[in-house]
Coordinates of C-alpha atoms and ligand atoms in Angstrom, one line a residue:
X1 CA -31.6 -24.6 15.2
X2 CA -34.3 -25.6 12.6
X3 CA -34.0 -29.6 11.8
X4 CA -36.2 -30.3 9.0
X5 CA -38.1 -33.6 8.7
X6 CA -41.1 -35.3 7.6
X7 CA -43.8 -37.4 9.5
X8 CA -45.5 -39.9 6.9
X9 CA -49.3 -41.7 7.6
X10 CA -48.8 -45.5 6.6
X11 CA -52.3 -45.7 8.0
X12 CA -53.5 -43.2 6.0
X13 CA -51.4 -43.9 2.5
X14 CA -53.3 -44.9 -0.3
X15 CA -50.3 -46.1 -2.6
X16 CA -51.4 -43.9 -5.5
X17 CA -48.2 -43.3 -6.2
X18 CA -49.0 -39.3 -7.0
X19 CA -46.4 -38.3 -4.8
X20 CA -43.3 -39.6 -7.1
X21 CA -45.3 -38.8 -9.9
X22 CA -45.5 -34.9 -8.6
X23 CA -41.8 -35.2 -7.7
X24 CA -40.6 -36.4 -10.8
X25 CA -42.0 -34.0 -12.5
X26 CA -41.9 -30.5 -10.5
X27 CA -38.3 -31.9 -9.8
X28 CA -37.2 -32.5 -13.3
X29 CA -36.1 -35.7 -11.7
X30 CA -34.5 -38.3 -14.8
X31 CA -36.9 -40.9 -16.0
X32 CA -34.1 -43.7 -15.2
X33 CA -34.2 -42.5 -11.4
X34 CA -36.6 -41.7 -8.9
X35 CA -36.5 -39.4 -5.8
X36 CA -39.5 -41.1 -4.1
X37 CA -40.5 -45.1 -3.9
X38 CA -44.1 -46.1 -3.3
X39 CA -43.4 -49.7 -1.6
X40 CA -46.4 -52.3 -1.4
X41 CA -45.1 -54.0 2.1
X42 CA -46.0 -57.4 2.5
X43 CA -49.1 -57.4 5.4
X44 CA -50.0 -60.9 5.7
X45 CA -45.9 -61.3 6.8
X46 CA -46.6 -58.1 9.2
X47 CA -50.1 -59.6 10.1
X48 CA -52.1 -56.4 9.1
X49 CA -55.1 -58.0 11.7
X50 CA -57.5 -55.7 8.9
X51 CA -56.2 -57.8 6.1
X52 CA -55.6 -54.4 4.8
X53 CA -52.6 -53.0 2.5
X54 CA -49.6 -51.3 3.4
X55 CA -47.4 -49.2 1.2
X56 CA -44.0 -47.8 2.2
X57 CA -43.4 -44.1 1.1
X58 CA -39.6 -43.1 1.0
X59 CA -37.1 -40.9 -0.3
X60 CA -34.0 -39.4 1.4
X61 CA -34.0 -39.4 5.1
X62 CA -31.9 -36.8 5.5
X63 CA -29.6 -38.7 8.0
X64 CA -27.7 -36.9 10.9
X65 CA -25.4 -38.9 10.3
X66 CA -25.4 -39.8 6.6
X67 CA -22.8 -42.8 5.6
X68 CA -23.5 -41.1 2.2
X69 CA -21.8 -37.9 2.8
X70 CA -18.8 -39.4 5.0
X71 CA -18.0 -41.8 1.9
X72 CA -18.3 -39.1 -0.7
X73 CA -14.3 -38.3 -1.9
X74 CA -15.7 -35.2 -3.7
X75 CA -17.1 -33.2 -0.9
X76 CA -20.0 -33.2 -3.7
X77 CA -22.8 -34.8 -0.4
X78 CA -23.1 -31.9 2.2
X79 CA -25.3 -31.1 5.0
X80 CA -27.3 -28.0 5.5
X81 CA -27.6 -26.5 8.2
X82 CA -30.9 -27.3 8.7
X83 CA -30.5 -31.1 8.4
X84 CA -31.0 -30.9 4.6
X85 CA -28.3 -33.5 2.7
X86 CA -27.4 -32.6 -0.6
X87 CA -25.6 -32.7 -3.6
X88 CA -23.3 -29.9 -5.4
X89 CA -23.9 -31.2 -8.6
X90 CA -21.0 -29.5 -10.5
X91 CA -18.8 -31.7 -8.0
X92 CA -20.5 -35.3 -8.4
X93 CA -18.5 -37.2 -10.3
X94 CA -20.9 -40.0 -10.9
X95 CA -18.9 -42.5 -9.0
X96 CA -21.4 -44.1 -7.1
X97 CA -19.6 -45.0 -3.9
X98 CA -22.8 -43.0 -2.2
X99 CA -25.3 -45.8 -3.2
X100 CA -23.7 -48.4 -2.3
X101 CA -23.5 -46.5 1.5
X102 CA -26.7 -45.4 1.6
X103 CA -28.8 -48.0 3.9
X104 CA -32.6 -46.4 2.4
X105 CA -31.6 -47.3 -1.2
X106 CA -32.3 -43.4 -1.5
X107 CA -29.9 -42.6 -4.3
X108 CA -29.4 -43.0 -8.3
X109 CA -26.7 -42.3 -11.0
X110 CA -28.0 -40.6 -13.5
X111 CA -27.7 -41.6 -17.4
X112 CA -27.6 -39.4 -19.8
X113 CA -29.8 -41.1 -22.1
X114 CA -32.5 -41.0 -19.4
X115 CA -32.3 -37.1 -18.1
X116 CA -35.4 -35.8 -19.5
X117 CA -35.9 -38.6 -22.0
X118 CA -39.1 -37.7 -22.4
X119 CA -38.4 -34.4 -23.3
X120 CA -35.5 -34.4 -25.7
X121 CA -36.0 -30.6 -26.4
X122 CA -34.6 -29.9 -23.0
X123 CA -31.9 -32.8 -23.1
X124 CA -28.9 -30.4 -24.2
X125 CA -30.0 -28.2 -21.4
X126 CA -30.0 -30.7 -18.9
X127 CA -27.0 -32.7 -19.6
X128 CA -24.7 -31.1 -16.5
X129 CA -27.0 -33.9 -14.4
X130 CA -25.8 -36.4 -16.5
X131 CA -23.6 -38.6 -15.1
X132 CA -24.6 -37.6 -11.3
X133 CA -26.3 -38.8 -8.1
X134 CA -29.7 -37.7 -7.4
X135 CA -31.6 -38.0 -4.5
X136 CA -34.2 -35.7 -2.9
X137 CA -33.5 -32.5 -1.7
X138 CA -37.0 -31.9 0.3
X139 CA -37.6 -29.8 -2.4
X140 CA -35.2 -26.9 -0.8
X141 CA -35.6 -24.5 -3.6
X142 CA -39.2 -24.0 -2.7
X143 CA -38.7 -24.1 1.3
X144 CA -35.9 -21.4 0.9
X145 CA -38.3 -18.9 -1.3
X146 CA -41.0 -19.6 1.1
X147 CA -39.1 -18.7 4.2
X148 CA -37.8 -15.7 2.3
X149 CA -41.6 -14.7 2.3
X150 CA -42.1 -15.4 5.6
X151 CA -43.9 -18.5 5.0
X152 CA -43.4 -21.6 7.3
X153 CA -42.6 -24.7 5.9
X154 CA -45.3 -27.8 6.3
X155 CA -47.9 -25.5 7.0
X156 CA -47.8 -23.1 3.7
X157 CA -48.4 -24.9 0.7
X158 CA -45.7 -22.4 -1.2
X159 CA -43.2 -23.6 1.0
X160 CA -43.5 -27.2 1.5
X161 CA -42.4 -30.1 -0.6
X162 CA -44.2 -31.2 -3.6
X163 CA -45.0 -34.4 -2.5
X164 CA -46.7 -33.0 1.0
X165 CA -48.4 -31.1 -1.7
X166 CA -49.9 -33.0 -3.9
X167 CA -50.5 -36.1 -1.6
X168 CA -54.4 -37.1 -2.1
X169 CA -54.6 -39.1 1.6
X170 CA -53.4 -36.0 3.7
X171 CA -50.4 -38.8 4.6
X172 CA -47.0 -36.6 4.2
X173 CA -46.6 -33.6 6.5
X174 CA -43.2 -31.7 6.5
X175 CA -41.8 -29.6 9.5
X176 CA -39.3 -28.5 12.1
X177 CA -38.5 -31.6 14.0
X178 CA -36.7 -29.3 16.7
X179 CA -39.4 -27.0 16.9
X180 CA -41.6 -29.1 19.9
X181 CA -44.2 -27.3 18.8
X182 CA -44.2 -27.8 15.3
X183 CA -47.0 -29.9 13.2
X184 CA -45.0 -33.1 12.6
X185 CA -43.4 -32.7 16.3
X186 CA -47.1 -32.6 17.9
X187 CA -47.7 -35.7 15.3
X188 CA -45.0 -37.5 17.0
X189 CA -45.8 -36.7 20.7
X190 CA -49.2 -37.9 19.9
X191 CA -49.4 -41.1 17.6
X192 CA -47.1 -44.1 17.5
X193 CA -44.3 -43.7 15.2
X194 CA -41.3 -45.7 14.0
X195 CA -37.9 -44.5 11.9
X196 CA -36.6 -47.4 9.7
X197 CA -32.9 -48.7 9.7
X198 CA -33.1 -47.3 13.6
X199 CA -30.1 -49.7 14.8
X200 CA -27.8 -48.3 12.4
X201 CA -27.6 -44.8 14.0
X202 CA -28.0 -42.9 11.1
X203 CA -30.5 -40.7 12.9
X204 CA -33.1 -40.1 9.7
X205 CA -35.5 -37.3 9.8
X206 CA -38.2 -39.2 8.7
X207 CA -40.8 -40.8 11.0
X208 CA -43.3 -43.0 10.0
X209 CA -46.8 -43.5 11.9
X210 CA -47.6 -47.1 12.2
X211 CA -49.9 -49.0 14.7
X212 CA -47.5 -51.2 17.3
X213 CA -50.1 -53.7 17.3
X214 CA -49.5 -55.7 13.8
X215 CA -48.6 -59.2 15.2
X216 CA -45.8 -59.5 12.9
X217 CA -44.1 -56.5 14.4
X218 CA -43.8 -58.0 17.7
X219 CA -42.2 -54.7 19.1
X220 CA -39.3 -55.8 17.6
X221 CA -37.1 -54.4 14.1
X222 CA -38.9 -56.3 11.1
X223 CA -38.3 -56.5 7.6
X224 CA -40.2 -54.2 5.2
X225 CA -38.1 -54.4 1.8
X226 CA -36.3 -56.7 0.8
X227 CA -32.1 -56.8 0.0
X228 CA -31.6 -56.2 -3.8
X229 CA -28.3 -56.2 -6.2
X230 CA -25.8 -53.4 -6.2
X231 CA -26.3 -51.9 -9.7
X232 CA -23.4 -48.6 -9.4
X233 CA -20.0 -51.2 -9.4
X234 CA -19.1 -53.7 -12.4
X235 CA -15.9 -54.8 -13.7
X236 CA -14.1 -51.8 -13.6
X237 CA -14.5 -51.9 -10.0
X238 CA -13.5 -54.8 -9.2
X239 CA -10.4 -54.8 -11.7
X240 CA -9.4 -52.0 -9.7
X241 CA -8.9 -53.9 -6.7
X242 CA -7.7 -56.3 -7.9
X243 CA -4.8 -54.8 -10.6
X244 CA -4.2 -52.0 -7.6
X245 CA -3.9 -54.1 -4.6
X246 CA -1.8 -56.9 -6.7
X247 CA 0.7 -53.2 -7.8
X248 CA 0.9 -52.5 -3.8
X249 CA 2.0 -56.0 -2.8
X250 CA 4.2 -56.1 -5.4
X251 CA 5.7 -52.9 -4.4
X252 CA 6.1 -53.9 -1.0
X253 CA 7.4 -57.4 -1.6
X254 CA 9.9 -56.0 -3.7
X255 CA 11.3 -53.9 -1.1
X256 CA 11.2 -56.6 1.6
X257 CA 13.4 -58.6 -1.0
X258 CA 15.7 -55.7 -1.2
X259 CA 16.1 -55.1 2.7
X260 CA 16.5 -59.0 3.0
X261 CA 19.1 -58.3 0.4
X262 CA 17.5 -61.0 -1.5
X263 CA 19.2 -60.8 -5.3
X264 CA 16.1 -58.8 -6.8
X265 CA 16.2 -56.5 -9.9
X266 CA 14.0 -53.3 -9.5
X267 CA 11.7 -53.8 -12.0
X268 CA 8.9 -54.2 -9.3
X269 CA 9.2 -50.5 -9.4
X270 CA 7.8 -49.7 -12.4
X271 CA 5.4 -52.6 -12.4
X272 CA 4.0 -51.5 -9.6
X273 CA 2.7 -48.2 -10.7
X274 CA 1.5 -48.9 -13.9
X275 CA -0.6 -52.2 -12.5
X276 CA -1.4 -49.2 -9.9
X277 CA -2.7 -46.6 -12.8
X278 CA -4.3 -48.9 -15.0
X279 CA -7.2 -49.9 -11.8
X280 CA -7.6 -46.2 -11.6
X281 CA -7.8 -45.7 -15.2
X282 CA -10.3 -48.2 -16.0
X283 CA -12.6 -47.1 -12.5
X284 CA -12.0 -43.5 -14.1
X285 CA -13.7 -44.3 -16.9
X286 CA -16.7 -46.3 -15.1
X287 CA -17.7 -42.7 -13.2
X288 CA -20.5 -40.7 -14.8
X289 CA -18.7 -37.6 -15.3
X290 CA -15.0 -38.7 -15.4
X291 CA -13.5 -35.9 -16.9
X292 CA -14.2 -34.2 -13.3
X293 CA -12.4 -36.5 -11.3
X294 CA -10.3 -34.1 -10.5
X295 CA -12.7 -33.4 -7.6
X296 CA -11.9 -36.9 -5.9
X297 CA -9.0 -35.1 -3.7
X298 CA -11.5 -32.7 -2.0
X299 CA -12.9 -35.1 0.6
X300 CA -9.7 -36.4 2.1
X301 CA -10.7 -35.6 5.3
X302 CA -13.7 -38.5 5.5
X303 CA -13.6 -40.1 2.3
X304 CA -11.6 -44.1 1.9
X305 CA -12.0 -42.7 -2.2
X306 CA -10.6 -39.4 -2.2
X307 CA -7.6 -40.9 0.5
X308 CA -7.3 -43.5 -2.4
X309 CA -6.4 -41.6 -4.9
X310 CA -3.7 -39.2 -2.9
X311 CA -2.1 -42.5 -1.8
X312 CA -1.8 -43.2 -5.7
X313 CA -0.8 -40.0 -6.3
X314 CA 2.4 -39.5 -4.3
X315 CA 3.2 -43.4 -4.7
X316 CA 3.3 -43.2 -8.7
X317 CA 5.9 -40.4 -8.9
X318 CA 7.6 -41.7 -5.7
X319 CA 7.9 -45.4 -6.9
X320 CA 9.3 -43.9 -10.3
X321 CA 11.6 -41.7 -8.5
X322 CA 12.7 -43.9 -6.7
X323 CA 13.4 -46.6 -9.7
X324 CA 15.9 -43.8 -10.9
X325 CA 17.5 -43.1 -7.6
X326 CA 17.3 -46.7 -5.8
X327 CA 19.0 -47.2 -2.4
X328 CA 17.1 -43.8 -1.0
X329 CA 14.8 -42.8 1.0
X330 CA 12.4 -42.3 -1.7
X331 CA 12.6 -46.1 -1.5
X332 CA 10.4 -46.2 1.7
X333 CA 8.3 -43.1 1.0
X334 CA 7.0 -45.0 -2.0
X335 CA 6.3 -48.0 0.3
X336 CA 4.7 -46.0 3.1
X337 CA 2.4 -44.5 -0.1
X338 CA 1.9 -47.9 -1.0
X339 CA 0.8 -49.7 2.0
X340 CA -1.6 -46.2 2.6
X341 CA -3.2 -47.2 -0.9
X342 CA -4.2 -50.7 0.2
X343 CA -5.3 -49.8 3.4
X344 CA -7.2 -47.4 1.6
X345 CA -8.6 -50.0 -0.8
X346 CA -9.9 -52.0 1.7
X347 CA -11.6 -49.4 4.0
X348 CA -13.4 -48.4 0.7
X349 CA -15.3 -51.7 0.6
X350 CA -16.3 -51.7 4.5
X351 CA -17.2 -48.4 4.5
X352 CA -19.9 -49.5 2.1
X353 CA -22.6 -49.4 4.6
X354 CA -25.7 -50.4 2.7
X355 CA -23.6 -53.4 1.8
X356 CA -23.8 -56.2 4.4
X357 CA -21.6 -58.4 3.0
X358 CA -18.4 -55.6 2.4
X359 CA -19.6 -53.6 5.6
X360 CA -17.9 -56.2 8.2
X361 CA -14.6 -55.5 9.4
X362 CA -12.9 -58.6 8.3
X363 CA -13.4 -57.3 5.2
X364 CA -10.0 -55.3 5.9
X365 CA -8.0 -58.3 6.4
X366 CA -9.0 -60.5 3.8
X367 CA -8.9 -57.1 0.6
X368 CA -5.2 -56.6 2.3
X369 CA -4.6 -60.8 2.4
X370 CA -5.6 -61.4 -1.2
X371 CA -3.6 -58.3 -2.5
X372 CA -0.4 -60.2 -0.6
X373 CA -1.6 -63.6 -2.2
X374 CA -1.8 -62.0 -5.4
X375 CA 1.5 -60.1 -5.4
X376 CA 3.3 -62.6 -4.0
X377 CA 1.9 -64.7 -7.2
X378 CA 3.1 -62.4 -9.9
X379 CA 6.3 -62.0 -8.0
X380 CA 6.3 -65.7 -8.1
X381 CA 5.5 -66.1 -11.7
X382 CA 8.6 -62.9 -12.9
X383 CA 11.1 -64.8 -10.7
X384 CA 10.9 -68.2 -12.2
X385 CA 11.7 -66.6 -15.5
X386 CA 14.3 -63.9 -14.3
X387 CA 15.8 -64.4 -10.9
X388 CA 15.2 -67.9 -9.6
X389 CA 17.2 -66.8 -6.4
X390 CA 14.8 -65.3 -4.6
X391 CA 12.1 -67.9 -4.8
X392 CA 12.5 -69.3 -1.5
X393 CA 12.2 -65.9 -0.2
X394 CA 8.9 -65.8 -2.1
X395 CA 7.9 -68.9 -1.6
X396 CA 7.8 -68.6 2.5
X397 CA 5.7 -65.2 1.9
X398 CA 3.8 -66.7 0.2
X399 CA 2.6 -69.2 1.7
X400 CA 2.0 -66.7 4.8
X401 CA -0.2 -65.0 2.4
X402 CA -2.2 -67.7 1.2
X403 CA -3.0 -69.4 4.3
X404 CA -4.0 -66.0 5.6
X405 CA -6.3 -65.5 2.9
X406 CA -7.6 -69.3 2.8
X407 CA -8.5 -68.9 6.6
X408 CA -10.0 -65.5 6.5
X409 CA -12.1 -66.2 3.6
X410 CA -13.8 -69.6 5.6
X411 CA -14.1 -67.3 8.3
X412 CA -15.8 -65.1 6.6
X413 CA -18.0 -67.2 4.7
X414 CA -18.7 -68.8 8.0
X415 CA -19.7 -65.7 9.7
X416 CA -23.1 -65.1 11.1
X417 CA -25.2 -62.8 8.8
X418 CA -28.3 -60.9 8.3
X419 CA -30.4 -61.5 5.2
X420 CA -28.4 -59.4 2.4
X421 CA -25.1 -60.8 3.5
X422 CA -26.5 -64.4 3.5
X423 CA -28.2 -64.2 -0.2
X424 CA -24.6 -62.5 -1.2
X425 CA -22.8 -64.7 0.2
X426 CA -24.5 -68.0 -0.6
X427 CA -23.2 -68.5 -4.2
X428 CA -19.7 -67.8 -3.1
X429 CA -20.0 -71.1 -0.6
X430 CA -20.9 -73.0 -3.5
X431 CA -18.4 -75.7 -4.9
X432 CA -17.9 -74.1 -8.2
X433 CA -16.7 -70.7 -6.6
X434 CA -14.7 -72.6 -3.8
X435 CA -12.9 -74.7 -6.1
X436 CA -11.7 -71.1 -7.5
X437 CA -10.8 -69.6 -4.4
X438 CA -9.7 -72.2 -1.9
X439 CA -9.0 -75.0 -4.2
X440 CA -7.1 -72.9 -6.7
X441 CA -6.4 -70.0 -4.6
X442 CA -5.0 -71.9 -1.1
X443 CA -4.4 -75.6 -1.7
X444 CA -2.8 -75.6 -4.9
X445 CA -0.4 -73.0 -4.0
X446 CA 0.0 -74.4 -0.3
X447 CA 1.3 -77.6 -1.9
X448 CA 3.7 -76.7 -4.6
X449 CA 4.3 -73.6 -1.6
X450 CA 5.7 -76.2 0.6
X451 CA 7.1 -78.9 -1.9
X452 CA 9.5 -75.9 -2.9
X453 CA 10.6 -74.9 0.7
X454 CA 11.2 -78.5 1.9
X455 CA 12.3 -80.1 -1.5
X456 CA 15.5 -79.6 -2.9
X457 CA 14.3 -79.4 -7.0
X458 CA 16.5 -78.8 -9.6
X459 CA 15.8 -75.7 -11.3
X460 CA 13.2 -76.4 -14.2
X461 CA 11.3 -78.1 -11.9
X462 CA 11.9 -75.4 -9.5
X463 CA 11.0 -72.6 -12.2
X464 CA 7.6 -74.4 -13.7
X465 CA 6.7 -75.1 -9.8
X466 CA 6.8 -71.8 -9.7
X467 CA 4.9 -70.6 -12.2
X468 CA 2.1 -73.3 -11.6
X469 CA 1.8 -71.9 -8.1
X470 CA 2.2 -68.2 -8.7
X471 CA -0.6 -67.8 -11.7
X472 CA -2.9 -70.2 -9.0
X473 CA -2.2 -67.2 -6.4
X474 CA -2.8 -65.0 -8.8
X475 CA -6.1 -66.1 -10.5
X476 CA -7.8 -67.3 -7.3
X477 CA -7.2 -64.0 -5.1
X478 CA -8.4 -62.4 -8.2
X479 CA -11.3 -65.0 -8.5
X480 CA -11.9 -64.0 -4.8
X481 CA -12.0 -60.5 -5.1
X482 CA -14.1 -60.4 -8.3
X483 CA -16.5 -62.6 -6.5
X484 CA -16.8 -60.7 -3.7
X485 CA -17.3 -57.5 -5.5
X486 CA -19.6 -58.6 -8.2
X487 CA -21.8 -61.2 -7.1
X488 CA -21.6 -60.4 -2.8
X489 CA -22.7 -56.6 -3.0
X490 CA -26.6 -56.7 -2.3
X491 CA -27.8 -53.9 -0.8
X492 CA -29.5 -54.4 3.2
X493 CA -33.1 -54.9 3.1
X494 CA -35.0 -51.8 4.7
X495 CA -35.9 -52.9 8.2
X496 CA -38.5 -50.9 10.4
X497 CA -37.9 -49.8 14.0
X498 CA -39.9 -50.6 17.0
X499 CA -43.0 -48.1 17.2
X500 CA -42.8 -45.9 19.9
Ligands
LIG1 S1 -31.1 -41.6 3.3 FE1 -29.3 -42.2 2.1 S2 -28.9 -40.5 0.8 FE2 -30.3 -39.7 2.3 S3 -29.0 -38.8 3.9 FE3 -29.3 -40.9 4.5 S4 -27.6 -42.1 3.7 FE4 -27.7 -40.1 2.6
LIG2 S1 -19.1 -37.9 -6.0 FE1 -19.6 -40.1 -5.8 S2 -20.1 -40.3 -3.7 FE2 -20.2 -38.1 -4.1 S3 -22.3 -37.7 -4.6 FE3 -21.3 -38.1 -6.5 S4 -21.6 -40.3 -6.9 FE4 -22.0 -39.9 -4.7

């Protein structure tokens, strides 16, 4: 089975940039994105012995195993099968969970001011990639029409990529990497080559030919690009993890209370849903083409998103269901939806591959920690005003919660990281940021926590202890998760393998 692939000359490329340039254009590829980077590396680091330059061609790699297509929820990322990864545009719904997975900062969301801005006459034409992910596509239009004419691929000009094309330096060739015999196969077998991002086992299809004997390579993985911001998730985002992991909690609190038989009115029921639909609204309307989203429920098998958004879609009728029928099983079908939603959320963020600081697994624990913290704090907060009964009940979960949360998140902080983790992580060590989350979110509330399990207060000071230490929980797991989403999410630097 054909495996297609390229082989690209570092020694040989000139960093013209005509490549991208051809791309962009033959492509019809939006000015805001790009299918191909031309990277100047940083030589004197690798110790080019020449004092020569090096530039970095890249552009999809085609994975074997391509983070971006597991996390996709809308099936809209598929694999050929010849190795080709691509994208049914009509099913992309511009959410960009794909970028931040994709380890070779290969993919782009499309704006619609930027598809063909520089041909408005063919923006109405062009607005169904609007909204999208783009990426390259080793130019499989042209591949396909050239093997329909019994041309081969890397060696006829009418079937190869644009960018092998026009390349002035002879540095890009394209071929069958299963094919032992093929061009870029006898390339392989005959000069030293490296794959980037090798220890992550994403099997790309690209191979780059590179002399072993730069001193700063040292035979070992080094550095060739550097981390850089995630630019796909803002607010929304993160206000969906935090308003839909707080409406799980509280769902699930609630129904502890009730088993406990804890005096507890069941207006958790239909709090819980709407603090549930009001995250997904607001990410909804961050996705490029949100009036598609429809689509999300296709890629249930794989996807954290798509599994998401079924969770919330049985637990929203289920938790109003069973609001009108308490005392039923719908009861603990909602909760089962509910806990299935916040498991969800947090696989979502370590799935993230390309993102150090999320892709860690006690990422899980601390996303399902502060969505306790912060139910446990609203909970707090309702039951100083309505049902002061059950605050002991609360208080003991929640100071379960909180010094869960407190300990994971000094954990984390703590934990041994690579570059993008450490420049994502650094400003959440700072004071200002830990004053937020373990000063406000853990101390504070471990205090007046404890004060109102061991202290016998009278009720006002019961009911304002409460609410001091219930709108702490709440803003500082909110603090936390804001943080972590917004200001942790840098994208791993690209790192080359060892030559071979
Ligand atoms: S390089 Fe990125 S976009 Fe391309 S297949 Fe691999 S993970 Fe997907
Ligand atoms: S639906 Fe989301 S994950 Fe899938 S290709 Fe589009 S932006 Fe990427």
């Amino acid at each position: 089975m054909t495996r297609w692939g390229m082989v690209i000359d570092l020694e040989k490329c000139v960093g013209c940039d005509t490549c991208s340039a051809a791309c962009s254009q033959m492509n019809h590829v939006p000015s805001g994105a790009g299918w191909r980077q031309v990277i100047p590396l940083d030589t004197p680091k690798l110790g080019n012995p020449q004092n020569g330059r090096l530039f970095l061609p890249t552009n999809c790699m085609h994975c074997g195993d391509a983070p971006c297509q597991t996390v996709c929820p809308t099936t809209a990322t598929f694999r050929h099968a010849d190795g080709i990864v691509d994208i049914h545009d009509e099913l992309c719904i511009g959410c960009g969970y794909c970028v931040v997975a994709c380890p070779y900062l290969a993919r782009t969301i499309t704006r619609y001011d930027e598809v063909y801005a520089f041909t408005p006459e063919l923006l109405p034409a062009a607005t169904d990639r609007s909204g999208i992910c783009t990426k390259c596509d080793f130019c499989l239009p042209r591949v396909e029409a050239g093997l329909v004419q019994g041309l081969t691929p890397g060696i006829d000009a009418a079937a190869s990529p644009n960018c092998v094309n026009f390349c002035i330096a002879d540095a890009i060739h394209f071929g069958d990497l299963h094919d032992p015999d093929s061009n870029i196969s006898r390339m392989i077998q005959a000069k030293p080559t490296m794959r980037l991002q090798e220890d992550l086992g994403t099997d790309p299809a690209i191979q780059y030919v590179m002399r072993a004997d730069y001193p700063g390579m040292n035979g070992a993985a080094v550095e060739l690009v550097p981390p850089r911001k995630q630019k796909v998730w803002h607010k929304p985002a993160a206000f969906n993890f935090i308003l839909g992991g707080t409406g799980a909690a509280v769902y699930l609190l609630g129904l502890w209370l009730d088993w406990l038989g804890a005096p507890v009115t069941d207006w958790y029921k239909l709090l819980a849903p709407v603090l549930i639909g009001l995250g997904l609204l607001g990410l909804t309307l961050e996705a490029g083409r949100p009036f598609r989203s429809v689509h999300i429920f296709r890629g249930w098998r794989h996807s954290w998103m798509s599994r998401e958004a079924w969770a919330a879609a049985f637990f929203l009728p289920l938790a109003a269901a069973a609001w009108l029928w308490p005392d039923s099983l719908l009861d603990w079908l909602a909760a089962l939806a509910a806990l299935a939603f916040l498991i969800s959320q947090s696989f979502i963020v370590y799935r993230s591959r390309a993102v150090t600081a999320w892709n860690r697994p006690i990422i899980l624990w601390v996303m399902v920690a502060a969505s306790f913290v912060s139910g446990a704090g609203l909970f707090l907060l309702a039951a100083a005003l309505f049902h002061q009964a059950v605050i002991s009940y609360l208080a003991a979960a929640g100071l379960v919660s909180v010094l869960a949360q407190g300990g994971l998140w000094l954990v984390y902080l703590h934990g041994s990281g690579d570059k993008a983790f450490d420049l994502g992580t650094a400003v959440l060590r700072k004071p200002r940021s830990l004053l937020a989350t373990m000063g406000l979110g853990v101390v504070v509330p471990l205090i007046l926590l404890a004060g109102m399990l061991l202290v016998d207060l009278p009720a006002l000071l019961l009911g304002v202890t409460a609410v001091i230490s219930g709108g702490a929980m709440l803003l500082g797991s909110a603090g936390l998760k804001a943080q972590l989403i917004l200001q942790a999410g840098y994208l791993r630097g690209i790192q080359a393998g060892p030559v071979r």
